[in-house]
PDB file of C-alpha atoms in Angstrom:
ATOM      1  CA  MET A   1       0.486   0.098   0.346  1.00  0.00           C
ATOM      2  CA  GLU A   2       1.183   2.769  -1.001  1.00  0.00           C
ATOM      3  CA  ARG A   3       1.829   5.338   2.011  1.00  0.00           C
ATOM      4  CA  ARG A   4       0.096   9.192   1.236  1.00  0.00           C
ATOM      5  CA  PRO A   5       2.796  12.063   2.541  1.00  0.00           C
ATOM      6  CA  ARG A   6       1.584  14.079   5.102  1.00  0.00           C
ATOM      7  CA  ARG A   7       0.547  17.247   5.355  1.00  0.00           C
ATOM      8  CA  ARG A   8       1.940  19.900   7.394  1.00  0.00           C
ATOM      9  CA  PRO A   9       0.906  22.437   8.935  1.00  0.00           C
ATOM     10  CA  ASP A  10       0.109  26.409   7.927  1.00  0.00           C
ATOM     11  CA  PRO A  11       2.855  28.132   9.489  1.00  0.00           C
ATOM     12  CA  VAL A  12       0.897  31.296   9.547  1.00  0.00           C
ATOM     13  CA  ARG A  13      -2.653  29.932  10.990  1.00  0.00           C
ATOM     14  CA  PRO A  14      -2.172  29.088  14.601  1.00  0.00           C
ATOM     15  CA  PRO A  15      -2.573  24.949  15.525  1.00  0.00           C
ATOM     16  CA  CYS A  16      -6.677  24.300  16.242  1.00  0.00           C
ATOM     17  CA  PRO A  17      -7.806  23.636  19.180  1.00  0.00           C
ATOM     18  CA  ARG A  18     -10.627  21.553  18.998  1.00  0.00           C
ATOM     19  CA  GLY A  19     -11.990  19.017  16.797  1.00  0.00           C
ATOM     20  CA  GLY A  20     -10.043  19.489  13.850  1.00  0.00           C
ATOM     21  CA  GLN A  21     -11.455  23.584  13.213  1.00  0.00           C
ATOM     22  CA  ARG A  22      -9.567  26.399  11.827  1.00  0.00           C
ATOM     23  CA  LEU A  23      -8.988  29.852  13.928  1.00  0.00           C
ATOM     24  CA  PRO A  24     -10.113  32.640  11.678  1.00  0.00           C
ATOM     25  CA  GLY A  25      -7.169  35.079  11.031  1.00  0.00           C
ATOM     26  CA  PRO A  26      -5.549  37.769   9.721  1.00  0.00           C
ATOM     27  CA  PRO A  27      -4.439  37.640   5.432  1.00  0.00           C
ATOM     28  CA  ARG A  28      -2.284  34.344   4.597  1.00  0.00           C
ATOM     29  CA  ALA A  29       0.101  36.853   2.878  1.00  0.00           C
ATOM     30  CA  ALA A  30      -0.003  39.316   6.202  1.00  0.00           C
ATOM     31  CA  HIS A  31       3.452  40.048   6.789  1.00  0.00           C
ATOM     32  CA  ARG A  32       3.838  40.156   3.143  1.00  0.00           C
ATOM     33  CA  VAL A  33       1.478  44.037   2.832  1.00  0.00           C
ATOM     34  CA  ALA A  34       1.477  46.960   4.538  1.00  0.00           C
ATOM     35  CA  ASP A  35      -1.497  48.497   2.407  1.00  0.00           C
ATOM     36  CA  ALA A  36      -4.124  50.128   3.784  1.00  0.00           C
ATOM     37  CA  GLY A  37      -6.858  48.463   2.260  1.00  0.00           C
ATOM     38  CA  SER A  38      -5.871  44.999   3.639  1.00  0.00           C
ATOM     39  CA  TRP A  39      -5.587  46.162   7.503  1.00  0.00           C
ATOM     40  CA  GLY A  40      -8.717  47.799   7.108  1.00  0.00           C
ATOM     41  CA  ASP A  41      -8.559  50.656   9.049  1.00  0.00           C
ATOM     42  CA  ARG A  42      -5.999  49.722  11.860  1.00  0.00           C
ATOM     43  CA  VAL A  43      -3.579  52.508  11.591  1.00  0.00           C
ATOM     44  CA  THR A  44       0.093  51.850  10.291  1.00  0.00           C
ATOM     45  CA  THR A  45       3.484  52.501  11.150  1.00  0.00           C
ATOM     46  CA  GLY A  46       5.962  51.392   7.880  1.00  0.00           C
ATOM     47  CA  SER A  47       5.385  47.488   8.049  1.00  0.00           C
ATOM     48  CA  VAL A  48       3.470  47.367  11.054  1.00  0.00           C
ATOM     49  CA  PRO A  49       0.085  47.331  11.990  1.00  0.00           C
ATOM     50  CA  ARG A  50      -0.801  48.564  14.988  1.00  0.00           C
ATOM     51  CA  PRO A  51      -4.566  47.856  16.634  1.00  0.00           C
ATOM     52  CA  ARG A  52      -7.644  50.034  15.696  1.00  0.00           C
ATOM     53  CA  PRO A  53      -8.284  51.684  18.456  1.00  0.00           C
ATOM     54  CA  GLY A  54     -11.246  51.737  20.855  1.00  0.00           C
ATOM     55  CA  TRP A  55     -11.567  47.443  19.579  1.00  0.00           C
ATOM     56  CA  ARG A  56     -11.910  46.216  22.971  1.00  0.00           C
ATOM     57  CA  GLU A  57     -15.900  48.153  22.451  1.00  0.00           C
ATOM     58  CA  ASP A  58     -15.958  45.135  20.074  1.00  0.00           C
ATOM     59  CA  ALA A  59     -14.250  42.151  21.434  1.00  0.00           C
ATOM     60  CA  ALA A  60     -16.468  38.487  22.118  1.00  0.00           C
ATOM     61  CA  CYS A  61     -14.705  38.627  25.987  1.00  0.00           C
ATOM     62  CA  ARG A  62     -16.112  41.881  26.796  1.00  0.00           C
ATOM     63  CA  GLY A  63     -18.401  40.953  29.447  1.00  0.00           C
ATOM     64  CA  HIS A  64     -18.296  38.021  29.622  1.00  0.00           C
ATOM     65  CA  ARG A  65     -19.724  35.494  32.487  1.00  0.00           C
ATOM     66  CA  SER A  66     -15.795  34.059  32.836  1.00  0.00           C
ATOM     67  CA  PRO A  67     -13.587  35.770  32.763  1.00  0.00           C
ATOM     68  CA  GLU A  68     -11.235  33.605  35.067  1.00  0.00           C
ATOM     69  CA  TRP A  69     -11.765  32.011  31.125  1.00  0.00           C
ATOM     70  CA  TRP A  70      -9.102  34.093  29.627  1.00  0.00           C
ATOM     71  CA  HIS A  71      -6.905  34.114  33.017  1.00  0.00           C
ATOM     72  CA  PRO A  72      -5.927  30.901  33.361  1.00  0.00           C
ATOM     73  CA  GLU A  73      -4.557  29.657  37.275  1.00  0.00           C
ATOM     74  CA  ARG A  74      -2.048  26.980  36.148  1.00  0.00           C
ATOM     75  CA  PRO A  75       0.308  27.352  33.212  1.00  0.00           C
ATOM     76  CA  GLY A  76      -0.454  23.683  31.723  1.00  0.00           C
ATOM     77  CA  ASP A  77      -4.366  24.711  32.159  1.00  0.00           C
ATOM     78  CA  PRO A  78      -4.935  24.878  27.719  1.00  0.00           C
ATOM     79  CA  ALA A  79      -7.865  27.170  28.309  1.00  0.00           C
ATOM     80  CA  ILE A  80      -9.359  26.250  25.640  1.00  0.00           C
ATOM     81  CA  ASP A  81     -12.577  27.853  26.452  1.00  0.00           C
ATOM     82  CA  ALA A  82     -11.348  30.791  26.165  1.00  0.00           C
ATOM     83  CA  LYS A  83      -9.576  30.092  22.634  1.00  0.00           C
ATOM     84  CA  THR A  84     -12.780  28.660  21.923  1.00  0.00           C
ATOM     85  CA  VAL A  85     -15.380  32.050  22.529  1.00  0.00           C
ATOM     86  CA  CYS A  86     -12.221  33.377  21.016  1.00  0.00           C
ATOM     87  CA  SER A  87     -12.276  32.261  17.235  1.00  0.00           C
ATOM     88  CA  THR A  88     -15.566  33.795  16.597  1.00  0.00           C
ATOM     89  CA  CYS A  89     -14.575  37.352  17.849  1.00  0.00           C
ATOM     90  CA  ALA A  90     -14.358  39.526  15.328  1.00  0.00           C
ATOM     91  CA  VAL A  91     -11.002  41.878  16.811  1.00  0.00           C
ATOM     92  CA  ARG A  92      -8.854  38.981  17.400  1.00  0.00           C
ATOM     93  CA  VAL A  93      -6.337  40.592  15.409  1.00  0.00           C
ATOM     94  CA  ASP A  94      -6.571  43.622  16.947  1.00  0.00           C
ATOM     95  CA  CYS A  95      -6.232  41.316  19.932  1.00  0.00           C
ATOM     96  CA  GLY A  96      -3.721  39.768  18.776  1.00  0.00           C
ATOM     97  CA  LEU A  97      -1.616  42.935  17.450  1.00  0.00           C
ATOM     98  CA  THR A  98      -1.852  44.413  21.346  1.00  0.00           C
ATOM     99  CA  ALA A  99      -0.600  41.682  23.537  1.00  0.00           C
ATOM    100  CA  ALA A 100       1.784  40.931  20.448  1.00  0.00           C
ATOM    101  CA  LEU A 101       3.258  45.285  19.770  1.00  0.00           C
ATOM    102  CA  SER A 102       3.302  45.291  24.325  1.00  0.00           C
ATOM    103  CA  ASN A 103       5.203  41.750  24.588  1.00  0.00           C
ATOM    104  CA  GLU A 104       2.014  40.963  26.765  1.00  0.00           C
ATOM    105  CA  ARG A 105       3.031  37.618  29.151  1.00  0.00           C
ATOM    106  CA  VAL A 106      -0.352  37.053  30.745  1.00  0.00           C
ATOM    107  CA  GLY A 107      -3.821  35.730  30.549  1.00  0.00           C
ATOM    108  CA  VAL A 108      -5.505  34.342  26.967  1.00  0.00           C
ATOM    109  CA  TRP A 109      -4.732  36.428  23.406  1.00  0.00           C
ATOM    110  CA  ALA A 110      -6.505  36.568  20.615  1.00  0.00           C
ATOM    111  CA  GLY A 111      -6.214  32.634  20.796  1.00  0.00           C
ATOM    112  CA  PHE A 112      -3.677  32.575  22.509  1.00  0.00           C
ATOM    113  CA  ARG A 113      -1.577  31.672  25.966  1.00  0.00           C
ATOM    114  CA  THR A 114       0.601  35.108  26.081  1.00  0.00           C
ATOM    115  CA  ASP A 115       2.283  32.917  29.413  1.00  0.00           C
ATOM    116  CA  SER A 116       4.285  30.419  26.485  1.00  0.00           C
ATOM    117  CA  THR A 117       7.725  31.214  25.103  1.00  0.00           C
ATOM    118  CA  LYS A 118       5.886  28.963  22.141  1.00  0.00           C
ATOM    119  CA  GLU A 119       2.589  30.467  21.749  1.00  0.00           C
ATOM    120  CA  ARG A 120       3.478  33.852  22.186  1.00  0.00           C
ATOM    121  CA  ARG A 121       6.110  32.833  19.214  1.00  0.00           C
ATOM    122  CA  GLN A 122       2.937  31.479  16.859  1.00  0.00           C
ATOM    123  CA  LEU A 123       1.342  34.578  17.628  1.00  0.00           C
ATOM    124  CA  ARG A 124       4.217  36.099  15.938  1.00  0.00           C
ATOM    125  CA  LYS A 125       3.617  34.375  12.515  1.00  0.00           C
ATOM    126  CA  TRP A 126       0.129  33.745  13.349  1.00  0.00           C
ATOM    127  CA  LEU A 127      -0.129  38.249  12.598  1.00  0.00           C
ATOM    128  CA  GLY A 128       2.890  38.131  10.132  1.00  0.00           C
ATOM    129  CA  LEU A 129       4.859  39.802  12.244  1.00  0.00           C
ATOM    130  CA  PRO A 130       8.461  39.478  12.266  1.00  0.00           C
ATOM    131  CA  PRO A 131      10.435  37.290  15.524  1.00  0.00           C
ATOM    132  CA  THR A 132      11.107  39.033  18.418  1.00  0.00           C
ATOM    133  CA  ASN A 133      14.809  38.201  18.875  1.00  0.00           C
ATOM    134  CA  THR A 134      15.430  39.464  22.357  1.00  0.00           C
ATOM    135  CA  GLY A 135      17.125  36.874  23.387  1.00  0.00           C
ATOM    136  CA  ASN A 136      15.406  36.888  26.813  1.00  0.00           C
ATOM    137  CA  GLU A 137      12.352  34.781  26.056  1.00  0.00           C
ATOM    138  CA  THR A 138      12.395  32.447  29.107  1.00  0.00           C
ATOM    139  CA  LYS A 139       9.937  29.004  28.875  1.00  0.00           C
ATOM    140  CA  PRO A 140       7.206  29.695  32.182  1.00  0.00           C
TER     141      PRO A 140
END
């Protein structure tokens, strides 16, 4: 029987949180596109997009009945519930940009745990931002 090659994971999109569902995200070639048309009304500085002012007003997590989902107590907690809510959020890209550009290290932002070095890197990659080369990233 002939073996089929395994599909490589999409390098831009985050891993599937449940049952093969892909999370919505920015344009696939976001890192190559710096014009206002691709990033909507987000402000750009050079080629780095900035979150829209007031994006938090439209966030799916705003006023959620379980705000503790976005601040898991245990480092090993996968925060699946928060990531599921994030997957439906209309301002997910703005949320991710805020976390990535401010080097946020607490909570779940745009469906990524920012207390995890691996997920912070995945977030930057998902947004099409260059990796951080600070050399001081430590595993939590």
